[in-house]
Short mmCIF file of C-alpha atoms in Angstrom, two decimals:
data_model
loop_
_atom_site.label_atom_id
_atom_site.label_comp_id
_atom_site.label_asym_id
_atom_site.label_seq_id
_atom_site.Cartn_x
_atom_site.Cartn_y
_atom_site.Cartn_z
CA MET A 47 0.00 0.00 0.00
CA SER A 48 1.28 3.49 -0.84
CA ASP A 49 2.78 5.62 1.93
CA TRP A 50 0.37 8.35 0.83
CA TYR A 51 -2.76 6.21 0.92
CA GLU A 52 -4.09 7.30 4.32
CA GLN A 53 -3.43 10.99 3.74
CA VAL A 54 -5.09 10.97 0.31
CA ARG A 55 -8.04 8.99 1.68
CA ARG A 56 -8.50 11.46 4.54
CA THR A 57 -8.54 14.36 2.08
CA ALA A 58 -11.05 12.54 -0.12
CA SER A 59 -13.31 11.98 2.89
CA LEU A 60 -13.39 15.73 3.55
CA LEU A 61 -14.30 16.41 -0.09
CA GLY A 62 -16.81 13.59 -0.62
CA GLY A 63 -17.71 12.37 2.86
CA ARG A 64 -17.16 8.89 4.24
CA THR A 65 -18.57 7.31 1.12
CA PRO A 66 -17.44 4.48 -1.16
CA TYR A 67 -17.23 7.01 -3.99
CA ALA A 68 -14.72 9.19 -2.12
CA ARG A 69 -12.61 6.13 -1.28
CA ARG A 70 -12.69 4.97 -4.92
CA MET A 71 -11.60 8.40 -6.13
CA ALA A 72 -8.70 8.39 -3.65
CA GLU A 73 -7.60 4.98 -4.88
CA LYS A 74 -7.96 6.08 -8.50
CA ALA A 75 -5.84 9.18 -7.87
CA LEU A 76 -3.12 7.02 -6.32
CA ARG A 77 -3.22 4.60 -9.26
CA ASP A 78 -3.01 7.45 -11.75
CA ARG A 79 0.06 8.86 -10.01
CA ALA A 80 1.79 5.58 -9.17
CA GLY A 81 1.15 5.97 -5.43
CA THR A 82 3.13 9.23 -5.15
CA LYS A 83 2.31 12.57 -3.57
CA ASP A 84 1.11 13.69 -7.01
CA ALA A 85 -2.14 11.83 -6.25
CA PHE A 86 -3.33 15.01 -4.52
CA PHE A 87 -3.16 16.78 -7.90
CA SER A 88 -5.45 14.21 -9.54
CA LEU A 89 -7.78 14.19 -6.53
CA TYR A 90 -8.31 17.96 -6.41
CA ARG A 91 -8.67 18.30 -10.19
CA SER A 92 -11.23 15.48 -10.17
CA TYR A 93 -13.18 17.13 -7.36
CA LEU A 94 -13.28 20.48 -9.17
CA SER A 95 -14.04 19.00 -12.58
CA ARG A 96 -17.35 20.07 -14.08
CA PHE A 97 -17.77 16.54 -15.39
CA ARG A 98 -17.85 14.71 -12.05
CA VAL A 99 -20.48 14.89 -9.30
CA TRP A 100 -19.12 14.18 -5.83
CA PRO A 101 -21.45 13.32 -2.93
CA ASP A 102 -22.19 15.85 -0.20
CA PRO A 103 -19.43 15.60 2.44
CA GLY A 104 -21.79 16.62 5.24
CA TRP A 105 -20.05 19.84 6.23
CA GLY A 106 -19.78 23.35 4.81
CA LYS A 107 -23.10 23.29 2.93
CA GLU A 108 -22.75 27.03 2.40
CA LEU A 109 -19.43 26.54 0.57
CA SER A 110 -18.79 26.16 -3.15
CA ASN A 111 -16.63 23.26 -4.31
CA LEU A 112 -13.72 25.62 -4.92
CA GLN A 113 -14.00 27.15 -1.45
CA ARG A 114 -14.16 23.72 0.19
CA ALA A 115 -11.19 22.43 -1.82
CA VAL A 116 -9.09 25.50 -0.97
CA LEU A 117 -9.89 25.28 2.75
CA VAL A 118 -9.04 21.57 2.87
CA ALA A 119 -5.79 22.08 0.95
CA LEU A 120 -4.65 25.01 3.10
CA HIS A 121 -5.87 24.03 6.56
CA HIS A 122 -5.86 20.22 6.47
CA ASP A 123 -3.22 19.13 3.93
CA GLY A 124 -0.85 22.00 4.68
CA TRP A 125 -0.28 23.13 1.09
CA THR A 126 0.94 26.67 0.52
CA GLU A 127 -1.25 29.19 -1.27
CA GLN A 128 0.82 28.86 -4.45
CA GLU A 129 0.72 25.06 -4.37
CA THR A 130 -3.03 25.16 -3.75
CA ALA A 131 -3.42 27.37 -6.83
CA TYR A 132 -1.72 24.71 -8.93
CA LEU A 133 -3.65 21.82 -7.40
CA CYS A 134 -6.97 23.59 -7.99
CA GLY A 135 -6.12 24.97 -11.43
CA ARG A 136 -6.82 28.55 -10.37
CA SER A 137 -4.78 31.70 -9.97
CA ARG A 138 -3.21 32.49 -6.63
CA ARG A 139 -5.50 35.47 -6.28
CA ALA A 140 -8.61 33.37 -6.88
CA VAL A 141 -7.42 30.85 -4.28
CA ARG A 142 -6.81 33.56 -1.71
CA ARG A 143 -10.27 35.03 -2.21
CA ALA A 144 -11.96 31.64 -2.17
CA GLY A 145 -10.24 30.84 1.12
CA GLU A 146 -11.22 34.15 2.68
CA LYS A 147 -14.86 33.81 1.55
CA GLY A 148 -14.98 30.23 2.79
CA LEU A 149 -13.76 31.18 6.26
CA ARG A 150 -16.28 34.03 6.42
CA ALA A 151 -19.10 31.69 5.37
CA LEU A 152 -18.14 29.22 8.12
CA GLY A 153 -17.68 31.99 10.69
CA THR A 154 -14.27 30.75 11.80
CA ASP A 155 -10.57 31.28 11.27
CA GLY A 156 -7.84 29.10 9.78
CA THR A 157 -6.50 27.78 13.08
CA ALA A 158 -9.89 26.70 14.38
CA LEU A 159 -10.84 25.16 11.04
CA ALA A 160 -7.59 23.18 10.92
CA GLY A 161 -8.44 21.61 14.30
CA THR A 162 -11.98 20.83 13.17
CA LEU A 163 -10.84 19.16 9.94
CA ARG A 164 -8.24 17.06 11.76
CA ALA A 165 -10.88 15.91 14.23
CA MET A 166 -13.17 14.91 11.36
CA THR A 167 -10.57 12.54 9.93
CA GLU A 168 -8.99 11.19 13.13
CA ASP A 169 -11.54 8.39 13.56
CA LEU A 170 -11.80 7.54 9.86
CA PRO A 171 -12.37 3.76 9.89
CA ALA A 172 -9.68 1.60 8.35
CA VAL A 173 -10.44 -0.16 5.09
CA ALA A 174 -11.17 -3.82 5.79
CA GLU A 175 -8.56 -6.09 4.28
CA ARG A 176 -9.34 -9.56 3.00
CA GLU A 177 -8.27 -12.25 5.44
CA PRO A 178 -5.78 -14.75 4.06
CA GLY A 179 -7.47 -17.99 3.18
CA ARG A 180 -6.59 -21.43 2.03
CA ASN A 181 -5.32 -21.80 -1.55
CA ASN A 182 -5.51 -18.03 -2.08
CA ALA A 183 -2.46 -18.08 -4.32
CA GLY A 184 -3.83 -20.77 -6.59
CA CYS A 185 -7.28 -19.20 -6.77
CA GLY A 186 -5.78 -15.81 -7.39
CA ALA A 187 -3.70 -17.10 -10.29
CA LEU A 188 -6.71 -18.85 -11.81
CA ILE A 189 -8.88 -15.75 -11.49
CA ALA A 190 -6.13 -13.60 -12.99
CA CYS A 191 -5.86 -15.93 -16.00
CA LEU A 192 -9.63 -15.93 -16.53
CA VAL A 193 -9.81 -12.13 -16.27
CA ALA A 194 -6.95 -11.77 -18.75
CA LEU A 195 -8.70 -14.12 -21.18
CA VAL A 196 -12.01 -12.24 -20.91
CA LEU A 197 -10.30 -8.87 -21.41
CA MET A 198 -8.41 -10.15 -24.43
CA VAL A 199 -11.60 -11.48 -26.04
CA ALA A 200 -13.43 -8.23 -25.24
CA TYR A 201 -10.58 -6.18 -26.66
CA CYS A 202 -10.47 -8.17 -29.92
CA SER A 203 -14.26 -7.99 -30.27
CA ALA A 204 -14.34 -4.26 -29.62
CA LEU A 205 -11.48 -3.64 -32.03
CA ASP A 206 -13.14 -5.72 -34.77
CA ALA A 207 -16.41 -3.88 -34.24
CA LEU A 208 -14.66 -0.52 -34.26
CA LEU A 209 -12.82 -1.25 -37.48
CA GLY A 210 -16.02 -2.63 -38.98
CA GLN A 211 -17.90 0.57 -38.17
CA GLY A 212 -15.17 2.60 -39.81
CA ALA A 213 -15.33 0.92 -43.21
CA GLY A 214 -13.27 2.93 -45.66
CA ARG A 215 -11.24 4.46 -42.82
CA ALA A 216 -7.55 3.64 -42.52
CA PRO A 217 -6.97 1.02 -39.79
CA PHE A 218 -5.47 2.26 -36.55
CA VAL A 219 -1.71 1.83 -36.33
CA ALA A 220 0.19 2.36 -33.08
CA LEU A 221 2.81 5.09 -33.23
CA ALA A 222 6.44 4.60 -32.31
CA PHE A 223 8.53 7.05 -30.32
CA SER A 224 11.15 8.84 -32.40
CA GLU A 225 14.26 10.75 -31.40
CA LEU A 226 13.54 13.97 -29.50
CA LYS A 227 14.81 17.07 -31.33
CA PRO A 228 14.47 20.79 -30.53
CA LEU A 229 11.85 22.90 -32.31
CA HIS A 230 13.70 25.71 -34.12
CA GLY A 231 13.08 28.08 -37.02
CA PRO A 232 10.54 27.78 -39.86
CA MET A 233 9.12 24.36 -40.73
CA GLN A 234 6.29 23.10 -42.90
CA ALA A 235 5.26 20.27 -40.57
CA THR A 236 1.74 20.21 -39.13
CA LEU A 237 1.36 19.39 -35.44
CA ARG A 238 -0.83 16.47 -34.43
CA TYR A 239 -0.76 16.88 -30.62
CA ALA A 240 1.47 17.89 -27.68
CA TYR A 241 2.10 16.55 -24.20
CA ARG A 242 3.83 17.77 -21.07
CA VAL A 243 6.52 15.71 -19.37
CA ASP A 244 6.64 16.13 -15.59
CA ALA A 245 9.32 15.20 -13.07
CA PRO A 246 8.96 11.61 -11.82
CA VAL A 247 8.60 12.53 -8.14
CA THR A 248 6.34 15.58 -7.86
CA VAL A 249 4.48 17.94 -10.17
CA LEU A 250 5.70 20.94 -8.18
CA THR A 251 9.20 21.07 -9.71
CA ASP A 252 11.13 22.86 -12.43
CA GLU A 253 11.68 19.83 -14.63
CA SER A 254 8.52 19.98 -16.76
CA TYR A 255 8.67 20.57 -20.52
CA TRP A 256 6.43 20.33 -23.60
CA VAL A 257 6.87 17.97 -26.55
CA VAL A 258 4.97 18.39 -29.85
CA ILE A 259 4.31 15.57 -32.33
CA THR A 260 4.10 16.28 -36.07
CA GLU A 261 1.98 14.49 -38.67
CA SER A 262 5.16 12.65 -39.74
CA ASN A 263 5.61 11.43 -36.12
CA GLN A 264 8.58 13.66 -35.29
CA ARG A 265 9.00 14.49 -31.61
CA LEU A 266 10.08 18.10 -31.07
CA LEU A 267 11.02 19.72 -27.77
CA VAL A 268 9.61 23.24 -27.25
CA GLU A 269 12.57 24.39 -25.18
CA ASP A 270 11.35 27.95 -24.60
CA ALA A 271 7.86 27.02 -23.33
CA THR A 272 7.18 27.07 -19.59
CA PRO A 273 5.02 24.26 -18.14
CA SER A 274 2.13 26.68 -17.48
CA ASP A 275 0.24 26.11 -20.73
CA LEU A 276 0.70 25.42 -24.44
CA GLU A 277 -1.99 25.47 -27.13
CA ILE A 278 -2.04 24.34 -30.77
CA SER A 279 -4.09 26.20 -33.37
CA PRO A 280 -6.83 24.23 -35.19
CA ASN A 281 -4.73 23.94 -38.38
CA GLY A 282 -1.74 22.65 -36.38
CA ARG A 283 0.58 25.40 -37.67
CA ARG A 284 0.76 27.79 -34.71
CA LEU A 285 1.72 27.43 -31.05
CA ALA A 286 0.85 29.72 -28.15
CA TYR A 287 2.80 29.42 -24.92
CA HIS A 288 4.53 31.29 -22.09
CA SER A 289 8.11 32.02 -23.11
CA ARG A 290 10.88 31.30 -20.59
CA SER A 291 13.34 33.67 -22.28
CA LYS A 292 10.99 36.57 -23.00
CA ARG A 293 8.84 36.21 -19.87
CA LYS A 294 5.90 36.90 -22.17
CA VAL A 295 3.06 35.09 -23.89
CA VAL A 296 4.03 34.42 -27.51
CA VAL A 297 2.59 32.87 -30.67
CA TYR A 298 4.98 30.79 -32.79
CA ASP A 299 4.04 30.61 -36.50
CA LEU A 300 5.69 27.40 -37.74
CA PRO A 301 5.72 28.03 -41.54
CA SER A 302 7.49 31.38 -41.15
CA GLY A 303 9.32 30.77 -37.88
CA LYS A 304 8.05 34.17 -36.68
CA ILE A 305 7.39 34.59 -32.95
CA SER A 306 4.87 37.29 -32.02
CA THR A 307 4.78 38.78 -28.54
CA ILE A 308 1.24 38.90 -27.17
CA SER A 309 1.51 40.32 -23.67
CA LYS A 310 3.95 40.81 -20.84
CA ALA A 311 3.69 37.93 -18.38
CA ASP A 312 2.77 38.28 -14.72
CA ALA A 313 5.56 38.09 -12.14
CA LEU A 314 6.27 34.37 -11.86
CA ASP A 315 9.16 32.14 -10.83
CA TYR A 316 9.46 29.99 -13.95
CA ARG A 317 11.75 27.60 -12.11
CA LEU A 318 8.58 26.27 -10.50
CA ASN A 319 6.00 24.24 -12.34
CA LEU A 320 3.26 26.64 -11.27
CA PRO A 321 0.63 28.38 -13.38
CA SER A 322 0.38 32.08 -14.03
CA ASP A 323 -2.97 33.82 -14.38
CA TYR A 324 -2.88 33.21 -18.14
CA ARG A 325 -5.16 30.67 -19.84
CA LEU A 326 -4.64 30.39 -23.60
CA TYR A 327 -7.30 29.49 -26.20
CA PHE A 328 -7.14 29.73 -30.01
CA SER A 329 -10.39 30.63 -31.74
CA PRO A 330 -11.95 27.92 -33.97
CA ASP A 331 -10.51 29.60 -37.08
CA GLY A 332 -7.07 29.89 -35.45
CA ARG A 333 -6.79 33.62 -36.16
CA ARG A 334 -7.35 34.89 -32.62
CA LEU A 335 -6.00 34.01 -29.20
CA ALA A 336 -8.00 34.57 -26.01
CA PHE A 337 -6.17 34.80 -22.68
CA THR A 338 -6.55 36.20 -19.18
CA SER A 339 -4.15 38.28 -17.15
CA GLU A 340 -4.51 40.07 -13.81
CA ASP A 341 -8.28 39.43 -13.68
CA LYS A 342 -8.80 40.79 -17.19
CA LEU A 343 -9.82 39.02 -20.41
CA TYR A 344 -8.14 39.80 -23.74
CA VAL A 345 -8.35 38.71 -27.38
CA TRP A 346 -5.35 39.04 -29.72
CA ASP A 347 -5.52 38.97 -33.53
CA GLY A 348 -2.40 41.00 -34.25
CA LYS A 349 -3.62 43.62 -31.82
CA ARG A 350 -4.64 43.12 -28.22
CA ARG A 351 -8.21 44.03 -27.20
CA ARG A 352 -9.84 43.78 -23.78
CA VAL A 353 -13.20 42.02 -23.39
CA PRO A 354 -15.26 43.60 -20.57
CA GLY A 355 -17.28 41.70 -17.96
CA PHE A 356 -14.49 39.48 -16.58
CA GLY A 357 -13.81 39.64 -12.83
CA PRO A 358 -11.45 38.25 -10.20
CA GLU A 359 -13.60 35.14 -9.60
CA SER A 360 -13.97 34.41 -13.33
CA THR A 361 -12.30 31.63 -15.30
CA LEU A 362 -11.97 31.50 -19.09
CA ASN A 363 -12.99 28.13 -20.53
CA GLY A 364 -12.56 28.77 -24.26
CA TRP A 365 -14.54 29.77 -27.34
CA LEU A 366 -17.96 28.73 -28.53
CA ALA A 367 -17.99 26.67 -31.72
CA GLY A 368 -18.64 29.53 -34.10
CA GLY A 369 -15.98 31.76 -32.57
CA GLN A 370 -18.49 34.53 -31.93
CA ALA A 371 -18.27 34.31 -28.13
CA LEU A 372 -16.21 33.08 -25.19
CA LEU A 373 -17.28 30.77 -22.37
CA VAL A 374 -16.63 32.26 -18.91
CA GLU A 375 -17.26 30.54 -15.59
CA ASP A 376 -17.42 31.90 -12.05
CA LEU A 377 -18.95 30.91 -8.71
CA GLU A 378 -22.44 31.72 -10.03
CA GLY A 379 -22.24 29.42 -13.07
CA ALA A 380 -21.23 29.87 -16.71
CA ARG A 381 -22.06 32.40 -19.39
CA ALA A 382 -21.18 33.01 -23.02
CA VAL A 383 -20.03 36.56 -23.75
CA ASP A 384 -19.30 38.14 -27.12
CA LEU A 385 -16.26 40.34 -27.71
CA SER A 386 -18.16 43.41 -26.52
CA GLY A 387 -18.91 41.73 -23.19
CA SER A 388 -22.62 41.12 -23.91
CA VAL A 389 -24.02 37.91 -22.38
CA LEU A 390 -25.49 35.56 -25.01
CA PHE A 391 -26.63 32.84 -22.58
CA SER A 392 -25.95 31.67 -19.04
CA THR A 393 -26.58 28.69 -16.76
CA GLU A 394 -26.19 28.02 -13.04
CA ASP A 395 -26.20 24.23 -13.32
CA LEU A 396 -22.50 23.53 -13.95
CA GLY A 397 -22.22 21.36 -10.85
CA HIS A 398 -23.92 18.55 -12.76
CA LEU A 399 -23.74 19.32 -16.47
CA GLY A 400 -21.10 20.08 -19.03
CA PRO A 401 -19.54 20.99 -21.23
CA LEU A 402 -21.34 23.84 -22.97
CA HIS A 403 -19.59 24.57 -26.23
CA ASP A 404 -22.11 25.77 -28.79
CA GLY A 405 -24.56 27.33 -26.34
CA ARG A 406 -27.26 24.80 -27.22
CA THR A 407 -25.97 21.37 -26.26
CA TRP A 408 -25.14 19.89 -22.87
CA ILE A 409 -23.38 16.61 -22.16
CA GLY A 410 -24.12 14.80 -18.90
CA VAL A 411 -21.45 12.36 -17.69
CA ASP A 412 -22.44 9.11 -15.98
CA ASP A 413 -19.31 7.58 -14.42
CA ASP A 414 -21.08 4.50 -13.06
CA GLU A 415 -22.60 3.57 -16.43
CA ASN A 416 -19.54 4.74 -18.41
CA ARG A 417 -21.64 6.77 -20.80
CA PHE A 418 -22.71 10.29 -21.80
CA THR A 419 -26.18 11.73 -22.25
CA ARG A 420 -26.62 14.49 -24.80
CA TYR A 421 -29.47 16.91 -24.35
CA GLY A 422 -30.45 20.53 -24.87
CA ARG A 423 -32.55 22.76 -27.09
CA ARG A 424 -30.64 21.63 -30.15
CA THR A 425 -30.55 17.87 -29.84
CA GLY A 426 -33.01 16.42 -27.38
CA ARG A 427 -31.72 13.35 -25.52
CA ARG A 428 -29.35 10.66 -26.70
CA SER A 429 -27.13 8.21 -24.84
CA MET A 430 -23.57 7.50 -25.93
CA ARG A 431 -21.66 4.53 -24.50
CA LEU A 432 -17.91 4.02 -24.61
CA PRO A 433 -16.30 0.80 -25.87
CA THR A 434 -16.38 -1.91 -23.19
CA THR A 435 -12.57 -1.91 -23.04
CA ALA A 436 -12.32 1.84 -22.26
CA ARG A 437 -13.19 3.49 -18.97
CA LEU A 438 -13.80 7.25 -18.93
CA GLN A 439 -11.18 9.25 -17.10
CA ARG A 440 -12.18 12.80 -18.05
CA VAL A 441 -13.55 15.01 -20.83
CA GLU A 442 -10.55 16.78 -22.36
CA CYS A 443 -12.13 19.31 -24.71
CA TRP A 444 -14.45 20.07 -27.60
CA THR A 445 -13.00 19.83 -31.12
CA SER A 446 -16.11 21.08 -32.91
CA ALA A 447 -19.78 21.71 -32.19
CA ASP A 448 -20.42 17.98 -32.73
CA THR A 449 -17.37 16.20 -31.29
CA PHE A 450 -15.39 16.20 -28.05
CA VAL A 451 -12.25 14.38 -26.90
CA ILE A 452 -12.03 12.18 -23.82
CA SER A 453 -9.18 10.40 -22.07
CA THR A 454 -9.70 6.85 -20.82
CA ASP A 455 -8.16 3.99 -18.94
CA GLY A 456 -8.39 0.48 -20.33
CA TYR A 457 -7.25 -1.87 -23.05
CA GLY A 458 -8.57 -0.22 -26.20
CA PRO A 459 -6.52 0.86 -29.22
CA SER A 460 -5.91 4.31 -27.68
CA ASN A 461 -6.23 6.23 -24.41
CA TYR A 462 -7.94 9.08 -26.28
CA TYR A 463 -11.23 9.04 -28.21
CA ARG A 464 -13.15 11.58 -30.25
CA VAL A 465 -16.87 11.19 -29.48
CA ASP A 466 -19.48 12.23 -32.05
CA ILE A 467 -22.61 13.53 -30.32
CA GLU A 468 -24.77 12.79 -33.38
CA THR A 469 -23.86 9.13 -33.89
CA GLY A 470 -22.52 8.30 -30.44
CA GLU A 471 -19.43 6.75 -32.05
CA ALA A 472 -16.15 6.90 -30.11
CA GLU A 473 -13.24 7.04 -32.58
CA PRO A 474 -9.75 6.28 -31.18
CA LEU A 475 -7.17 9.04 -31.65
CA PRO A 476 -3.62 7.96 -32.61
CA ALA A 477 -1.89 9.68 -29.69
CA LEU A 478 1.05 7.86 -28.14
CA VAL A 479 2.28 9.47 -24.92
CA PRO A 480 4.22 8.17 -21.92
CA GLU A 481 1.84 6.14 -19.77
CA ASP A 482 1.85 8.37 -16.70
CA LEU A 483 1.08 11.66 -18.49
CA ARG A 484 -2.22 13.49 -18.20
CA GLU A 485 -1.56 16.90 -19.82
CA VAL A 486 -2.17 16.45 -23.57
CA ARG A 487 -3.16 19.08 -26.15
CA PHE A 488 -4.84 18.51 -29.52
CA PRO A 489 -5.22 21.11 -32.30
CA GLY A 490 -8.35 23.23 -31.92
CA CYS A 491 -9.22 21.44 -28.69
CA VAL A 492 -11.34 23.83 -26.60
CA ARG A 493 -11.38 22.89 -22.91
#
């Protein structure tokens, strides 16, 4: 059992109560991060995901999920404010304000809350372990063989069915890793996807870097990009990232090799794998870049313009499908705003539904049934099930008004699928990344 198991399980119990679901999510986070301290990262991101519904923990009913997560991280786990910002995927300022509002809502201070949270987890019952029995080794080996056989048959059946559905489509071929080379100067290659490589021990280090994969399967190291964020334009020919050397947000045009400076970066120690306030999103046509800085929202298309109506508690979640508006979320819900700041639509129900990409369609996620339900003014209701060999991990992003990308665990032909909301078909994406990575970017992928 991992040395971090009890601590992660105690944190999960504060987020999701003493429920089987909270325990399962703690175990899943540990599996995803190989039993290391990084499991806290997966646990907090899962809790704050719009695509998961955690049970009521039984305390802090007046708190939002962000406020509860921040209070637990600061006053139970002992994370610093900057580390909590990374774990929660928010800016340091947003974390500070969420913590202050949470304490005011509870009518207490940090010291008293820390004692209360420790008391809530001190008598957490131990997980019952199976008692050793007679012939356990033999039975275990037999069961393992049978499970392996069933999974193999299921995998072959699913793969045959998948290839049969895609008649006329080129069969899926696994990619091979190639030599890693630096990305320099002009090049005509089109980028297929990118992934971030983290340090093996903890995500809070200076050893993270981005790798981009071209259509010809070249692996290129983006040496100048910080670990904060990196985005690929829909046509795969432009990169947006935070520059280590310039300390600015830049756009790299691959065909010309030209690097355009977008905005001066916030004060940030780039030796740490910590996010700035910037969140980068290319528009669906790839001509514009939306980003946030110092509680303000901007759009760049050769010239920087500010979009009004964005506050300190707001988070930018990308563009709508047509590129006419941006999706902004805060503690009150989500809204779509055009470039003048006018609200096109809004919803308060993000705790259970998502994502909202075209303003008309919602996707509900059912973890237990391993399926999605599509509904909204545009489409009505429709269920979409994943292949039996793939288990949903999270919704990565929208790639169009009709398709979104998910990451999965399992034995299918890929860990990433593009799901069509019209047909319900889950098409495997040829993305080969190191097994323990979770930060992957696809062209035009709007999160």
